[in-house]
Tab-separated table of C-alpha atoms in Angstrom:
chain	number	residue	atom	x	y	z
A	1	UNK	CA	89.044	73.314	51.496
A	2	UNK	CA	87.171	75.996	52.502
A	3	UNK	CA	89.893	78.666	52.049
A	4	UNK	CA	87.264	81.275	50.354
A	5	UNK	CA	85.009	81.676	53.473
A	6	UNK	CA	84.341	85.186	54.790
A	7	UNK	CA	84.826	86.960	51.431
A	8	UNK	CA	82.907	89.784	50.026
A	9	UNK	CA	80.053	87.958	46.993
A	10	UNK	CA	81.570	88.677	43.804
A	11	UNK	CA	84.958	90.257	43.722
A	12	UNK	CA	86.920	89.890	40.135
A	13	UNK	CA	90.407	90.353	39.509
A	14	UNK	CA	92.059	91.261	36.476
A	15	UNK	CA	96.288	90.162	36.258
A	16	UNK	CA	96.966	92.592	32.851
A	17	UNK	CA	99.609	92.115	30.788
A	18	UNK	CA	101.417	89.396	31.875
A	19	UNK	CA	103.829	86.990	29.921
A	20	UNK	CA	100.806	83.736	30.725
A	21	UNK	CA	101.821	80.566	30.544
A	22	UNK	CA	99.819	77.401	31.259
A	23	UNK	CA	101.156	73.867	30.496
A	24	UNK	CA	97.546	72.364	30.291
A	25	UNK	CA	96.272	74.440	27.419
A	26	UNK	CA	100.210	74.694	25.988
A	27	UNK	CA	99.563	78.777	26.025
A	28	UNK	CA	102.749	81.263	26.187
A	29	UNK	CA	101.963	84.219	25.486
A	30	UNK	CA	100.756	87.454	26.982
A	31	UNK	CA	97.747	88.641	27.637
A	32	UNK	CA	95.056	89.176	30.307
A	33	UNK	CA	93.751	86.267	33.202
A	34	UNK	CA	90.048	87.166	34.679
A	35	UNK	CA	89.354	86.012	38.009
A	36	UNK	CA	85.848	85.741	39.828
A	37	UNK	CA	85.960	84.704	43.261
A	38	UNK	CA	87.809	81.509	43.821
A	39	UNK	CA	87.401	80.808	40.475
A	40	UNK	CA	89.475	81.053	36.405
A	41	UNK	CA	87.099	83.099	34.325
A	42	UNK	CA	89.393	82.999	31.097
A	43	UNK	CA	92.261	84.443	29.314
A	44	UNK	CA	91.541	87.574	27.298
A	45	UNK	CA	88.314	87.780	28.364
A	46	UNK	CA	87.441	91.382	27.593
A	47	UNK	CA	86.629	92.514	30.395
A	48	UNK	CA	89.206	95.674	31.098
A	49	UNK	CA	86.805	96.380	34.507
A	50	UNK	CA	87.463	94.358	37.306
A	51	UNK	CA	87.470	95.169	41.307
A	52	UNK	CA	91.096	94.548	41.760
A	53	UNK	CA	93.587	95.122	38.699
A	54	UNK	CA	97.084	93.657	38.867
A	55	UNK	CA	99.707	94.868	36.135
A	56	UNK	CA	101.557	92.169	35.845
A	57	UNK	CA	103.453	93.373	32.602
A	58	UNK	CA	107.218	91.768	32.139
A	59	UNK	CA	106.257	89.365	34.954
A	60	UNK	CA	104.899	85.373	34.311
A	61	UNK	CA	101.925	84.446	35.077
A	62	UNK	CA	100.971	80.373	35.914
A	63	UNK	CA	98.959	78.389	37.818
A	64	UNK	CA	99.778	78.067	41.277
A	65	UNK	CA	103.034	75.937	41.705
A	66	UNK	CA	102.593	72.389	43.808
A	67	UNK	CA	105.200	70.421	45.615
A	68	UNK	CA	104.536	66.674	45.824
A	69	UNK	CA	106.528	66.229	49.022
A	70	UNK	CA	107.153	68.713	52.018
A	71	UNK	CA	107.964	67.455	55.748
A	72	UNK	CA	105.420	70.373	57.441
A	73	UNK	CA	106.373	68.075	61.362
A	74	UNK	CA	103.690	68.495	62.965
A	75	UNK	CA	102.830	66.783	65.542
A	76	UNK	CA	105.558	66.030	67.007
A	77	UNK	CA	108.786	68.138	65.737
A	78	UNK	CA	107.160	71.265	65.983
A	79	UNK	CA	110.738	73.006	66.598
A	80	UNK	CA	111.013	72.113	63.325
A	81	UNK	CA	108.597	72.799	61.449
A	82	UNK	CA	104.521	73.659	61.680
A	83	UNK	CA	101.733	73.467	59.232
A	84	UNK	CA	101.871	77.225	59.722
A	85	UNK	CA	105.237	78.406	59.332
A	86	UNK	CA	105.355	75.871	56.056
A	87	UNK	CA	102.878	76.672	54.219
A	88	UNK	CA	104.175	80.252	54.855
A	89	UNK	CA	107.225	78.950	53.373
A	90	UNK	CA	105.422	77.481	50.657
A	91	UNK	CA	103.502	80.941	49.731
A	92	UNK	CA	106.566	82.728	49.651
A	93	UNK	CA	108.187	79.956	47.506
A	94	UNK	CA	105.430	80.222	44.867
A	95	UNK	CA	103.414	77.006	45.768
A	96	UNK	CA	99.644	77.164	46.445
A	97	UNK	CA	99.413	73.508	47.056
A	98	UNK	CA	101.597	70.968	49.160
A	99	UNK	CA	101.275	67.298	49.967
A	100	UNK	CA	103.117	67.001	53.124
A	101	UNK	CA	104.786	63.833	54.354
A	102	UNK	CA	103.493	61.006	56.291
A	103	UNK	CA	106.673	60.407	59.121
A	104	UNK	CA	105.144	62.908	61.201
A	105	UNK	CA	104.621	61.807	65.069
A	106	UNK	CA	102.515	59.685	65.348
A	107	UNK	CA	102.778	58.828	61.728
A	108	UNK	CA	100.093	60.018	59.532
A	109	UNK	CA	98.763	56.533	59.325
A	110	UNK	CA	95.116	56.341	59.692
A	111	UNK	CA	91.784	58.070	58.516
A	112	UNK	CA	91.965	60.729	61.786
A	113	UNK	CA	95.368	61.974	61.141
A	114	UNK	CA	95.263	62.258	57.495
A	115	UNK	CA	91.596	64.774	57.873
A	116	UNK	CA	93.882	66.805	60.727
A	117	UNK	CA	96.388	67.594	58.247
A	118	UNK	CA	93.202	69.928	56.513
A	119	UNK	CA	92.219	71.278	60.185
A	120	UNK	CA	95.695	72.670	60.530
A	121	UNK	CA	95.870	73.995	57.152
A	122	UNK	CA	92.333	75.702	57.079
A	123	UNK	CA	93.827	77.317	59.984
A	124	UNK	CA	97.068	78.279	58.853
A	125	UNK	CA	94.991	80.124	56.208
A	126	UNK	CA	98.400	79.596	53.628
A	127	UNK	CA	98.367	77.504	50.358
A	128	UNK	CA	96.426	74.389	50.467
A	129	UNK	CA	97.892	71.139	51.883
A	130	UNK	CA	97.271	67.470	50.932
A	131	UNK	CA	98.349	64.442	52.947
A	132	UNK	CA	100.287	61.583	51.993
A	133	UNK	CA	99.603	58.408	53.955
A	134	UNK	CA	101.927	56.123	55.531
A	135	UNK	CA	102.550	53.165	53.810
A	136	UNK	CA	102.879	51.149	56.707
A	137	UNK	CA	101.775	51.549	60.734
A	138	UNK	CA	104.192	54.049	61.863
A	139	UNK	CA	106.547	54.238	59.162
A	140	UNK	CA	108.162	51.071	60.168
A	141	UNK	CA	107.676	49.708	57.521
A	142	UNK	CA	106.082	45.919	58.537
A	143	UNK	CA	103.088	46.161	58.160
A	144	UNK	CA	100.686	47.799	55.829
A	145	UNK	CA	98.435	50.989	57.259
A	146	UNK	CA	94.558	51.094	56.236
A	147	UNK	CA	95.131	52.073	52.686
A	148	UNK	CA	91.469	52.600	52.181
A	149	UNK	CA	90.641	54.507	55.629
A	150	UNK	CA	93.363	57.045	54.580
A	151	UNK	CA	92.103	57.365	50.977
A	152	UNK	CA	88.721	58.653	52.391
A	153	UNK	CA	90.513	60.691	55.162
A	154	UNK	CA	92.155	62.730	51.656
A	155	UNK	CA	95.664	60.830	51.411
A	156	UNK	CA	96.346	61.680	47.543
A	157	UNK	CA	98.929	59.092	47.653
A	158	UNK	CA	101.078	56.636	50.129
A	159	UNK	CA	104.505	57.257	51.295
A	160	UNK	CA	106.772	56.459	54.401
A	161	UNK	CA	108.723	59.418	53.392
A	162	UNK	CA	112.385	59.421	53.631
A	163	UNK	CA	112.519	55.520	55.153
A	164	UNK	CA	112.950	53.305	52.165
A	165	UNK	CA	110.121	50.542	51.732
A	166	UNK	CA	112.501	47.815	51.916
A	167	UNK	CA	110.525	44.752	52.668
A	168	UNK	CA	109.719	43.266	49.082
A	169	UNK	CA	106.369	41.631	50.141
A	170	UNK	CA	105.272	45.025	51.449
A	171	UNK	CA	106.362	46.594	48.535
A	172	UNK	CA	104.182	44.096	46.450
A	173	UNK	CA	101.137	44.708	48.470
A	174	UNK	CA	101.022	48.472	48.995
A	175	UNK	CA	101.237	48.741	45.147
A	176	UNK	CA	98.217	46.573	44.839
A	177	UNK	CA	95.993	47.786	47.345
A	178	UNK	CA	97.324	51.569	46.328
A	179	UNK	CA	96.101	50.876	42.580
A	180	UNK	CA	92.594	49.784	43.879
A	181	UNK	CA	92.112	53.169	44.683
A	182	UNK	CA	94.148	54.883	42.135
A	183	UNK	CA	96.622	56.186	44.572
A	184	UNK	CA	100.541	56.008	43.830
A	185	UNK	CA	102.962	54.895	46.487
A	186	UNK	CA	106.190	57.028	46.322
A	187	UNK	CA	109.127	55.605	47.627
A	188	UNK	CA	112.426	56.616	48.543
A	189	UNK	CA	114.632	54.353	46.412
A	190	UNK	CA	117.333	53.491	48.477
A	191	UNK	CA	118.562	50.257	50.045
A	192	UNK	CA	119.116	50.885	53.632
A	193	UNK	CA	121.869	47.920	54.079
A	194	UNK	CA	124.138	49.833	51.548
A	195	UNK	CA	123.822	53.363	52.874
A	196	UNK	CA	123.846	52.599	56.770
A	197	UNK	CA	126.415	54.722	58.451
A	198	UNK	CA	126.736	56.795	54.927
A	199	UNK	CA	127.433	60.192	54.662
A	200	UNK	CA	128.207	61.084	51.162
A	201	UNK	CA	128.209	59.877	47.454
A	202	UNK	CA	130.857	57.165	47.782
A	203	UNK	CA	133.752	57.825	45.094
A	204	UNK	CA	136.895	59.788	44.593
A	205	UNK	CA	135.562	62.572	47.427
A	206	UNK	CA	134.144	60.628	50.010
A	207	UNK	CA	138.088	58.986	49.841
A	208	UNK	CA	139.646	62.185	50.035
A	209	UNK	CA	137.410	63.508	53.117
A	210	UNK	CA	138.166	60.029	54.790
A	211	UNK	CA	134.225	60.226	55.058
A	212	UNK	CA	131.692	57.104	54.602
A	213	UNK	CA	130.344	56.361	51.046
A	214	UNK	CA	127.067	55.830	49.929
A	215	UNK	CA	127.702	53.544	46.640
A	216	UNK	CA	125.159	55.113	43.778
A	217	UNK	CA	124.351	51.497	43.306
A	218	UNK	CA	122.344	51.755	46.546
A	219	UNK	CA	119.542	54.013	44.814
A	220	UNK	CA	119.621	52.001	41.368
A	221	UNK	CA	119.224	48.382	42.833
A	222	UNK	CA	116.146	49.653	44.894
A	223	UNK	CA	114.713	51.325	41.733
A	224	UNK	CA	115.258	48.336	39.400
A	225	UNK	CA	113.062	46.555	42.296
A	226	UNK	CA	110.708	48.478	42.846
A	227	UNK	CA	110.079	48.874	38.355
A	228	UNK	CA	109.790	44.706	38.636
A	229	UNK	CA	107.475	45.090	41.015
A	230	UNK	CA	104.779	48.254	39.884
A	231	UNK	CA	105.428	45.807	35.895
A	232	UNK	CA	103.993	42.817	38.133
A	233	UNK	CA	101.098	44.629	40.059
A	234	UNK	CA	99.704	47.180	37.359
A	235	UNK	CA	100.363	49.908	40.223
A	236	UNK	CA	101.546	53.188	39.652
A	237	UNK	CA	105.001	54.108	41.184
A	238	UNK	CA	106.946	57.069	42.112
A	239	UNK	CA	110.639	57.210	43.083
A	240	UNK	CA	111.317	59.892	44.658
A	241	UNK	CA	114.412	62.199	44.293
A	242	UNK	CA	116.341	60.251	41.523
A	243	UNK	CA	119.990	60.996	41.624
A	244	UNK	CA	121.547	58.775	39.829
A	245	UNK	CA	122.021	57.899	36.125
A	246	UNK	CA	121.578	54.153	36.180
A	247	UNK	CA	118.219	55.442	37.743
A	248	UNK	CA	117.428	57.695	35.237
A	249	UNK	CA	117.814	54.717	32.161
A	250	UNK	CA	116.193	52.718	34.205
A	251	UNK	CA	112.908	54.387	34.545
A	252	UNK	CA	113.733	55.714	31.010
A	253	UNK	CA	113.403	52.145	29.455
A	254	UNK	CA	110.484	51.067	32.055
A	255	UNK	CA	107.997	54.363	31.204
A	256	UNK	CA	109.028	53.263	27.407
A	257	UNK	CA	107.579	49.639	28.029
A	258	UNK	CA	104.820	50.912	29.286
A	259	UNK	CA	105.381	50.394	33.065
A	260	UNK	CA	103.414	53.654	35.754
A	261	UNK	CA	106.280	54.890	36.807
A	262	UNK	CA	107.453	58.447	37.590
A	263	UNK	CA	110.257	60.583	39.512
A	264	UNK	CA	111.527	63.541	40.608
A	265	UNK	CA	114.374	65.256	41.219
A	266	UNK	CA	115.543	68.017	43.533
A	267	UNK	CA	117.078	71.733	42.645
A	268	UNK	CA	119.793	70.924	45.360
A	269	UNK	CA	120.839	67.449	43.213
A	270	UNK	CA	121.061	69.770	40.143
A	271	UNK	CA	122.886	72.871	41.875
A	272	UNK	CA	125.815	71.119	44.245
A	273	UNK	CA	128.098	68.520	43.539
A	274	UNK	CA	129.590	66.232	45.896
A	275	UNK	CA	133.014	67.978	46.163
A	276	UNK	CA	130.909	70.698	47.944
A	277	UNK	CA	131.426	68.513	51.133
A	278	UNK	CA	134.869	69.326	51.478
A	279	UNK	CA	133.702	72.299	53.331
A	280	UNK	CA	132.512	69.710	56.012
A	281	UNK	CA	128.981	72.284	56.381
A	282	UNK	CA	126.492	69.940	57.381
A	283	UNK	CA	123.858	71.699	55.399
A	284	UNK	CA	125.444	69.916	51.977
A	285	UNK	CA	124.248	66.426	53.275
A	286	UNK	CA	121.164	65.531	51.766
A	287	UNK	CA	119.666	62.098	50.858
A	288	UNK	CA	119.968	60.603	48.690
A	289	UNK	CA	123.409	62.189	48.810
A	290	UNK	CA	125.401	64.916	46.113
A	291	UNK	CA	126.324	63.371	43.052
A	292	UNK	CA	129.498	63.831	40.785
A	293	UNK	CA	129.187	65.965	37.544
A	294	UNK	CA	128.213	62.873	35.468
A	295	UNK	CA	124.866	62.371	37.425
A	296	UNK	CA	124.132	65.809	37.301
A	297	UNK	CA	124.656	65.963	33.566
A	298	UNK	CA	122.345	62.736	33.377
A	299	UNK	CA	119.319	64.256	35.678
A	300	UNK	CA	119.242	67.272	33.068
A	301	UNK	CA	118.942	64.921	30.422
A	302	UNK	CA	116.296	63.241	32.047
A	303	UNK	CA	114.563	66.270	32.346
A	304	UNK	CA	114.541	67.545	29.157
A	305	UNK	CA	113.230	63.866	27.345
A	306	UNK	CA	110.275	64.192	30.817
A	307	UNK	CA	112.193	60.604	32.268
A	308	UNK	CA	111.559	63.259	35.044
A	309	UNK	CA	108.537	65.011	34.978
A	310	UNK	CA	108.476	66.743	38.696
A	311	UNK	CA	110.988	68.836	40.335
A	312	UNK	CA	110.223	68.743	44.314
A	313	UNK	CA	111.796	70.198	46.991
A	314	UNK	CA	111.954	67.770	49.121
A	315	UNK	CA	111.841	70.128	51.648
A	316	UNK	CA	113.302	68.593	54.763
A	317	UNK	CA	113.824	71.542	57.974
A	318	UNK	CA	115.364	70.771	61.006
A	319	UNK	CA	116.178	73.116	64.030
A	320	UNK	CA	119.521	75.049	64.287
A	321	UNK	CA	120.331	72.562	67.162
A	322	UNK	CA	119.887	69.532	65.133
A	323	UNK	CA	122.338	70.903	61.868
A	324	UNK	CA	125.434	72.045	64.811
A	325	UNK	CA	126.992	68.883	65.309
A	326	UNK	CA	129.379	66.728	63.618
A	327	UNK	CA	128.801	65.509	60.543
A	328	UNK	CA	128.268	61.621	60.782
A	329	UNK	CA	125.715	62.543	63.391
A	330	UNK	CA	123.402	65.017	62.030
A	331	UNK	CA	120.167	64.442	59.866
A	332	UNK	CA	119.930	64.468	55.998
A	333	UNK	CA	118.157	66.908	54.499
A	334	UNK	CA	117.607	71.198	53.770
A	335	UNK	CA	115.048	73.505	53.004
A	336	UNK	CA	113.579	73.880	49.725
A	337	UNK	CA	110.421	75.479	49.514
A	338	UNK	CA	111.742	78.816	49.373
A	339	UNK	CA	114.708	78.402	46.845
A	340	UNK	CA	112.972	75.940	44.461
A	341	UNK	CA	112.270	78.584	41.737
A	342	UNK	CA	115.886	80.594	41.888
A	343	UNK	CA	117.451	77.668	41.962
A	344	UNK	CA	115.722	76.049	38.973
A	345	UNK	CA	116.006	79.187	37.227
A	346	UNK	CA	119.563	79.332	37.303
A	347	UNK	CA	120.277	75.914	36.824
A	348	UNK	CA	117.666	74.944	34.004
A	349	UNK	CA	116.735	78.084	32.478
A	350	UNK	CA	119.579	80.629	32.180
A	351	UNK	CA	121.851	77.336	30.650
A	352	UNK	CA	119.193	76.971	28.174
A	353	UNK	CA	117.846	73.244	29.573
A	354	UNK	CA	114.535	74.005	29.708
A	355	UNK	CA	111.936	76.784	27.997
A	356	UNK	CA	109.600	78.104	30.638
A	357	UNK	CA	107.109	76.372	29.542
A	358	UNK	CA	108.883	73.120	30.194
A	359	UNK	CA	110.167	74.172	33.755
A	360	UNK	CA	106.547	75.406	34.853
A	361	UNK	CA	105.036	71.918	33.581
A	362	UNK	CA	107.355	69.900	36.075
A	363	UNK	CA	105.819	72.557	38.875
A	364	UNK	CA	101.998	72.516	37.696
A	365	UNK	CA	100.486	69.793	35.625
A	366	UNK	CA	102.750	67.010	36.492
A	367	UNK	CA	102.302	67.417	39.905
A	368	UNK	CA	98.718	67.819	39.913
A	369	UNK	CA	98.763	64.618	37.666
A	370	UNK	CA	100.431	62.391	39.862
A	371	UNK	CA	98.603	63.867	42.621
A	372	UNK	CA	95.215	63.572	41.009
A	373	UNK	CA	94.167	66.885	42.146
A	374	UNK	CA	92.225	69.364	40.045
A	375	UNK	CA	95.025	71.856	40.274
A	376	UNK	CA	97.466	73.109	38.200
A	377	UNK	CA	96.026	74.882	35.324
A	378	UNK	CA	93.955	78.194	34.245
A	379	UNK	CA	90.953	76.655	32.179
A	380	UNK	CA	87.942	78.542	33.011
A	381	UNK	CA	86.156	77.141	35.997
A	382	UNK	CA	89.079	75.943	37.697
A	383	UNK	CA	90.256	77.313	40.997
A	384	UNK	CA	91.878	80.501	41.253
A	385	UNK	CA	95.191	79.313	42.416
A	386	UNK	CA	97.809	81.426	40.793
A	387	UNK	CA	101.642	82.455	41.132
A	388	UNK	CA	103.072	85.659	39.182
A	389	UNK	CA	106.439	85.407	38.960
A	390	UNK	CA	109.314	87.871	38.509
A	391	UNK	CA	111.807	86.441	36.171
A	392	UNK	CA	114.303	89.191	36.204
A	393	UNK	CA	115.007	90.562	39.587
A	394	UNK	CA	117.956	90.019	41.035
A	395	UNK	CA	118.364	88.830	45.133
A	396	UNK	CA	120.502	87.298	47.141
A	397	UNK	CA	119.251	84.243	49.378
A	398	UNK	CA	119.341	85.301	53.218
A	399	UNK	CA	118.043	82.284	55.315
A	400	UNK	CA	117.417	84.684	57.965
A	401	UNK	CA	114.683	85.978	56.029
A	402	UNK	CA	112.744	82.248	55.495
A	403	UNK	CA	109.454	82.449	56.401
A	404	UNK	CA	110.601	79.005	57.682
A	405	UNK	CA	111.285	77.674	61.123
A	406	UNK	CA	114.379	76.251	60.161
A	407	UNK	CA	117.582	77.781	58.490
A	408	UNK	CA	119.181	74.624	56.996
A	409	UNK	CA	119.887	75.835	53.449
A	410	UNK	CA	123.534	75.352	51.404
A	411	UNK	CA	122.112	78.464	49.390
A	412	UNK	CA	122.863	81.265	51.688
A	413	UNK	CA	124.603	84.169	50.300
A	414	UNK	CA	124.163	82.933	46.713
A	415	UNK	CA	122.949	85.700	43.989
A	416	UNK	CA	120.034	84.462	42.054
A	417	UNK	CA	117.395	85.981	40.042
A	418	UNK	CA	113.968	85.307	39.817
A	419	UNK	CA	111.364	84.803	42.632
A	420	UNK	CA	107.404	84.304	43.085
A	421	UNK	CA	106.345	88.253	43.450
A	422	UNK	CA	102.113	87.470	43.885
A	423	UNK	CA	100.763	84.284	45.170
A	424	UNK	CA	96.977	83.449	44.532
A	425	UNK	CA	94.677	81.013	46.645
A	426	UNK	CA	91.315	80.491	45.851
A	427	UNK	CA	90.976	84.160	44.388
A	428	UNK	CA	92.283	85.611	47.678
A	429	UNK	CA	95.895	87.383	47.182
A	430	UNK	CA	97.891	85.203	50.352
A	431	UNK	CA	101.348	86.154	49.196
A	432	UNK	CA	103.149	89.795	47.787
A	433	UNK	CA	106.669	90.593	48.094
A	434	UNK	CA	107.317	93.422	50.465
């Protein structure tokens, strides 16, 4: 990506002492990580002499974090969003590597657009950034984009982000074509007849508020489609931000059968509930929308069996202007680059859901996997992508602090404990906490 231009020849760095865990080798435990360049040398190496020495003792150490699906908008929304101020975002949230969604404008739909995507992150000099192609010519879903002109631009897999790919034959096609290359095609399972005009998970709450439902069958009927479908073709599938728990059996039983399909889910779908809406704050409306309790309680479980083997943030920013207006008018979607870890610690870990271990799996190695990047681990030889993370300090989250354009987080004001305190790309330290 050529993020390690410009750097003095041969510069090691030793992170001492930390608590190192690494999901590809299954290590936890602590000891010392040896860096040379942009490159792993080893764990306990032996080497005590290095040019830079970070004590990482009572901290984690892991490879660098990746999130599958980020909306960076640019071009086109830049009051939004830019490759700059995300990735930014990104460092401070822990991640060293992004894939960042197609439904920019124009739509990141042919060989050209997907190679800018690395032009503006080279510049932005962050965390590295990988596109994900468009499905179809401009998002729109009717007809299919050159698949195999974006696979040689660097698409590491096809998406038309947050608009559902409802059109069955293109569906069919995209996971054919997609498989030719080895490339998955995420969708976002929802089907748009049942959650047009939608605000909110439709039950007891959406009632109350007197606001529009959005049936949970809406998610599971496009899921059990699109499983019939990647059975059929052989192609891999990935439903993204599963919120449901007819979802969750369903892709249970289909991975058991055999069938290439994965999800993720979101911190915000584990964190909030639906009743969180009665404050009428337009930063609690998210698609797929908050679920009831029951949901929640099914995601977890889906988590711990690895039914869900990615946690995303789906981050989604969108200018002040955008979030101030009523709530059947403004877009779906929050921040979530910079809260991902808090929010997963004090949801999964503190409860005792998942080990650390487990958790940094769904951020490293199952990511990179579906991705098919070589990312996400600390053999020696790999790049020097790395996150040290503090597990025990306490904060409290202050949007006004994101290094984010936007500001559209629920999680303001919320205590939480745990953040990314050293962010490594390519051997180069990109990221401290002040």
């Amino acid at each position: 990506e050529g993020t390690g231009r410009g750097r003095c020849p041969m510069s090691t760095t030793l992170i001492q002492g930390g608590r190192i865990i690494d999901p590809s080798q299954d290590i936890d435990r602590t000891g010392n990580l040896l860096l040379r360049d942009d490159r792993v040398v080893g764990i306990d190496t032996g080497t005590s002499v290095a040019d830079n020495v970070i004590d990482a003792a009572g901290k984690i150490v892991c490879p660098g974090l990746i999130d599958i699906h980020a909306a960076l908008r640019e071009p086109g929304n830049e009051e939004d969003e830019t490759t700059e101020t995300g990735t930014a975002a990104a460092l401070a949230g822990g991640f060293t590597s992004i894939a960042c969604f197609s439904d920019t404008s124009p739509s990141l739909d042919n060989r050209g657009a997907a190679e800018f995507v690395f032009l503006l992150a080279d510049r932005a000099r962050n965390c590295n950034v990988f596109p994900l192609g468009a499905v179809t010519k401009r998002n729109e879903g009717e007809e299919l984009a050159e698949i195999g002109q974006l696979v040689e631009g660097g698409a590491v897999a096809l998406t038309d982000g947050k608009r559902p790919i409802a059109n069955t034959e293109i569906m069919w096609r995209a996971l054919e074509y997609a498989r030719m290359f080895d490339r998955a095609v995420f969708n976002s399972p929802q089907v748009p007849e049942l959650v047009k005009d939608g605000v909110m998970h439709e039950g007891y709450n959406s009632t109350v508020l007197g606001l529009t439902g959005i049936p949970a069958a809406a998610e599971s009927i496009m899921v059990s489609r699109d499983i019939a479908l990647a059975a059929r073709t052989q192609g891999r599938l990935h439903l993204m931000c599963v919120s449901t728990t007819v979802s969750v059996d369903l892709i249970r039983r289909a991975r058991q059968r055999g069938v290439q399909v994965t999800c993720d889910v979101t911190p915000h779908h584990l964190a909030l509930r639906d009743s969180d809406l009665q404050s009428f704050e337009s930063c609690f409306k998210v698609d797929p929308p908050l679920r009831p309790d029951e949901h929640v309680q099914s995601l977890i479980e889906g988590l711990k069996d690895d039914t869900i083997g990615i946690i995303s943030s789906d981050h989604q920013p969108y200018a002040t202007e955008k979030k101030d207006r009523e709530l059947d008018l403004v877009p779906f979607g929050i921040v979530g680059l910079e809260t991902l870890l808090p929010i997963c610690i004090q949801t999964l870990i503190e409860p005792g859901h998942l080990t650390w271990l487990q958790l940094v799996r769904k951020l490293t190695t199952g990511p990179a996997a579906l991705l098919g990047i070589q990312k996400g681990t600390l053999t020696p030889g790999a790049d020097a992508d790395v996150t040290i993370i503090d597990p025990e300090i306490a904060w409290t989250i202050d949007p006004a602090n994101f290094r984010s354009k936007s500001r559209n987080t629920p999680f303001g004001g919320r205590p939480v404990k745990g953040r990314a305190e050293t962010v490594i790309v390519s051997g180069e330290t990109r990221y401290s906490v002040e």
